[in-house]
Coordinates of C-alpha atoms in Angstrom, one line a residue:
Chain L
X1 CA 29.7 -9.0 22.1
X2 CA 29.8 -5.2 22.2
X3 CA 33.0 -5.2 24.2
X4 CA 36.0 -3.7 22.7
X5 CA 38.8 -6.2 22.0
X6 CA 42.4 -5.1 22.6
X7 CA 45.6 -6.5 21.3
X8 CA 48.1 -7.4 22.3
X9 CA 46.9 -8.7 25.7
X10 CA 50.4 -8.1 27.1
X11 CA 53.4 -6.2 25.8
X12 CA 56.9 -6.0 27.2
X13 CA 59.4 -3.4 25.9
X14 CA 62.6 -1.7 26.9
X15 CA 62.6 1.8 28.3
X16 CA 62.8 4.3 25.4
X17 CA 61.0 2.2 22.9
X18 CA 57.5 2.9 21.6
X19 CA 54.5 0.9 22.6
X20 CA 51.5 0.4 20.4
X21 CA 48.2 -1.1 21.4
X22 CA 45.1 -1.6 19.4
X23 CA 41.3 -1.6 20.1
X24 CA 38.7 -3.0 17.8
X25 CA 35.0 -2.8 18.3
X26 CA 31.7 -3.6 16.6
X27 CA 29.2 -0.9 17.5
X28 CA 28.8 2.7 16.3
X29 CA 30.3 5.2 18.7
X30 CA 30.1 8.8 19.8
X31 CA 33.7 8.8 20.9
X32 CA 36.4 6.5 22.1
X33 CA 38.5 7.0 25.2
X34 CA 41.7 5.5 26.5
X35 CA 42.3 4.9 30.2
X36 CA 45.3 3.7 32.2
X37 CA 45.1 1.5 35.3
X38 CA 48.0 1.0 37.7
X39 CA 47.9 -2.3 39.7
X40 CA 45.2 -2.2 42.3
X41 CA 44.1 1.3 41.5
X42 CA 41.2 3.0 39.7
X43 CA 41.3 4.0 36.0
X44 CA 42.7 7.3 34.9
X45 CA 41.5 9.0 31.7
X46 CA 44.2 9.6 29.2
X47 CA 42.7 10.9 26.0
X48 CA 39.3 11.1 24.2
X49 CA 38.9 11.1 20.4
X50 CA 35.6 11.9 18.8
X51 CA 34.1 9.8 16.0
X52 CA 34.7 12.6 13.4
X53 CA 38.4 12.9 14.4
X54 CA 41.2 10.7 12.9
X55 CA 44.2 11.5 15.1
X56 CA 44.8 13.2 18.5
X57 CA 48.0 13.9 20.5
X58 CA 48.6 14.5 24.1
X59 CA 52.2 14.7 25.2
X60 CA 53.8 11.3 24.4
X61 CA 50.5 9.8 23.5
X62 CA 49.1 9.6 20.0
X63 CA 45.7 8.1 19.3
X64 CA 44.2 7.2 15.9
X65 CA 40.7 6.3 15.0
X66 CA 39.5 4.6 11.9
X67 CA 35.7 4.3 12.0
X68 CA 35.5 2.5 8.7
X69 CA 37.6 -0.3 10.2
X70 CA 36.1 0.2 13.7
X71 CA 39.5 0.3 15.3
X72 CA 41.7 2.6 17.3
X73 CA 45.3 2.6 18.3
X74 CA 47.3 4.1 21.2
X75 CA 50.9 4.9 20.7
X76 CA 53.1 5.8 23.7
X77 CA 56.5 7.2 22.5
X78 CA 59.8 7.0 24.4
X79 CA 58.3 4.8 27.1
X80 CA 59.4 5.0 30.7
X81 CA 59.3 2.4 33.5
X82 CA 56.5 4.5 35.0
X83 CA 54.3 3.8 32.0
X84 CA 54.0 0.2 33.3
X85 CA 50.2 -0.3 33.7
X86 CA 47.2 -1.7 32.0
X87 CA 45.6 0.3 29.2
X88 CA 41.9 0.1 28.3
X89 CA 39.8 1.6 25.5
X90 CA 36.3 2.6 26.3
X91 CA 33.5 3.0 23.7
X92 CA 31.0 5.8 24.3
X93 CA 27.7 4.6 22.8
X94 CA 24.2 5.1 24.2
X95 CA 24.2 6.0 27.9
X96 CA 27.0 3.7 28.9
X97 CA 30.6 3.1 28.3
X98 CA 31.9 -0.3 27.0
X99 CA 35.4 -1.2 28.1
X100 CA 37.9 -3.3 26.2
X101 CA 39.7 -6.2 27.7
X102 CA 42.9 -4.2 28.2
X103 CA 46.6 -4.4 27.3
X104 CA 49.1 -5.0 30.1
X105 CA 52.2 -3.0 29.3
X106 CA 55.5 -3.7 31.1
X107 CA 58.4 -1.3 30.5
X108 CA 61.7 -2.6 31.5
X109 CA 64.3 -0.2 32.8
Chain O
X1 CA 40.9 18.6 45.6
X2 CA 37.7 17.1 44.0
X3 CA 37.5 13.4 43.5
X4 CA 35.8 10.1 44.2
X5 CA 36.2 8.3 47.4
X6 CA 35.4 4.6 47.7
X7 CA 35.4 2.8 51.0
X8 CA 36.4 0.4 52.4
X9 CA 39.4 -0.5 50.4
X10 CA 39.1 -4.2 51.4
X11 CA 35.9 -5.9 52.4
X12 CA 35.1 -9.5 53.4
X13 CA 31.7 -11.1 53.1
X14 CA 30.4 -14.0 55.1
X15 CA 28.0 -16.6 53.6
X16 CA 24.4 -15.2 53.4
X17 CA 25.5 -11.6 54.2
X18 CA 24.7 -8.4 52.4
X19 CA 27.5 -5.9 52.2
X20 CA 27.4 -2.2 51.1
X21 CA 30.2 -0.5 49.3
X22 CA 30.4 3.3 49.6
X23 CA 31.0 5.8 46.8
X24 CA 31.1 9.5 47.4
X25 CA 32.0 12.3 44.9
X26 CA 32.6 16.0 45.3
X27 CA 32.9 16.8 41.6
X28 CA 29.3 17.9 41.3
X29 CA 28.8 15.2 38.6
X30 CA 25.3 14.1 37.7
X31 CA 26.1 10.6 36.4
X32 CA 27.6 7.8 38.5
X33 CA 28.5 4.2 37.6
X34 CA 29.4 0.9 39.3
X35 CA 31.7 -1.5 37.6
X36 CA 33.0 -5.0 38.4
X37 CA 36.5 -6.0 37.4
X38 CA 37.7 -9.6 37.6
X39 CA 41.4 -10.5 37.5
X40 CA 42.9 -9.8 34.1
X41 CA 39.6 -8.6 32.7
X42 CA 38.0 -5.4 31.6
X43 CA 35.2 -3.6 33.4
X44 CA 31.6 -4.7 33.4
X45 CA 28.8 -2.3 34.2
X46 CA 26.6 -3.2 37.2
X47 CA 24.4 -0.1 37.6
X48 CA 24.4 3.5 36.5
X49 CA 22.6 6.6 37.5
X50 CA 22.2 9.7 35.4
X51 CA 20.4 11.8 38.0
X52 CA 19.4 11.7 41.6
X53 CA 16.6 9.3 42.4
X54 CA 17.0 7.4 39.1
X55 CA 19.2 4.5 38.2
X56 CA 19.4 1.8 35.6
X57 CA 20.6 -1.8 35.4
X58 CA 23.8 -2.5 33.6
X59 CA 25.0 -5.7 32.1
X60 CA 25.4 -7.7 35.3
X61 CA 22.9 -6.3 37.8
X62 CA 21.7 -9.6 39.2
X63 CA 22.6 -9.9 42.9
X64 CA 23.3 -6.2 43.3
X65 CA 21.2 -3.2 44.4
X66 CA 21.9 0.6 44.5
X67 CA 20.3 3.8 45.6
X68 CA 20.8 7.4 44.6
X69 CA 19.2 9.6 47.2
X70 CA 21.9 12.3 47.0
X71 CA 23.9 13.6 44.1
X72 CA 27.2 13.0 45.9
X73 CA 26.5 9.4 46.9
X74 CA 25.9 6.1 45.0
X75 CA 26.2 3.1 47.4
X76 CA 26.3 -0.4 46.0
X77 CA 24.9 -3.4 48.0
X78 CA 26.2 -6.8 47.2
X79 CA 23.4 -9.2 48.3
X80 CA 23.5 -12.8 49.3
X81 CA 22.0 -13.6 45.9
X82 CA 25.3 -12.8 44.3
X83 CA 27.0 -16.1 44.4
X84 CA 30.3 -15.1 43.1
X85 CA 31.0 -11.7 44.6
X86 CA 34.8 -11.9 44.8
X87 CA 36.0 -9.0 42.5
X88 CA 37.4 -5.5 42.4
X89 CA 34.6 -2.9 42.4
X90 CA 35.1 0.5 40.8
X91 CA 32.8 3.5 41.1
X92 CA 33.0 6.3 38.5
X93 CA 31.3 9.6 37.7
X94 CA 31.0 12.0 34.8
X95 CA 29.5 15.5 34.4
X96 CA 27.5 14.3 31.5
X97 CA 27.5 11.3 29.2
X98 CA 30.2 11.0 26.6
X99 CA 32.7 12.9 28.8
X100 CA 35.7 11.2 30.5
X101 CA 34.9 9.3 33.6
X102 CA 36.6 9.9 37.0
X103 CA 37.2 6.7 39.0
X104 CA 37.7 6.0 42.6
X105 CA 40.4 3.6 43.8
X106 CA 38.2 0.7 44.2
X107 CA 37.0 -1.8 46.8
X108 CA 38.3 -5.4 46.8
X109 CA 35.6 -7.8 48.0
X110 CA 36.4 -11.3 49.1
X111 CA 34.4 -14.2 50.6
X112 CA 35.3 -15.4 54.1

């Protein structure tokens, strides 16, 4: 399958802790994007990392990409209850995006 | 504010009925996409359109149809041939491929 695989499937942490989720894939990519989805809502784009980049930051988010291992990770630092959501990686290949299975993050206040 | 509007938010389909989900964007984006999301799952691509009057099948197009007569609009019809239509349907757009996608807030379709 070309689908990205994310782990863990679910993650529960305390407010203030860091959350790390991983995405592995099998195809070659142009870039990899991370999205967030609150329950019952559409996806919101968080960050895009190009295939020739290794690390990118945006506020409390840090994304890494290792194209040799075909994997990416999303780190959310100092998590807040409002970060509770599902997080998806999306691979940008040829004319379409392939979404991962998602990580459900729950941040306990 | 620019964005994508999906309607209705909830939709119920009777046996043998075709239903149409609306997706409108005012972002002036060329490319538009339809995805299906089942509970606890990722998104699967149904159809996509890179330009007006052109569209391509995605990974799970059977039982669905689309049109792209206007840049702003990309309606999805769930036909009676789709035997398991219960899902959350998401529409997205992007200015050009490889750029971030903007999503609507989805339509939840159920069978009566």
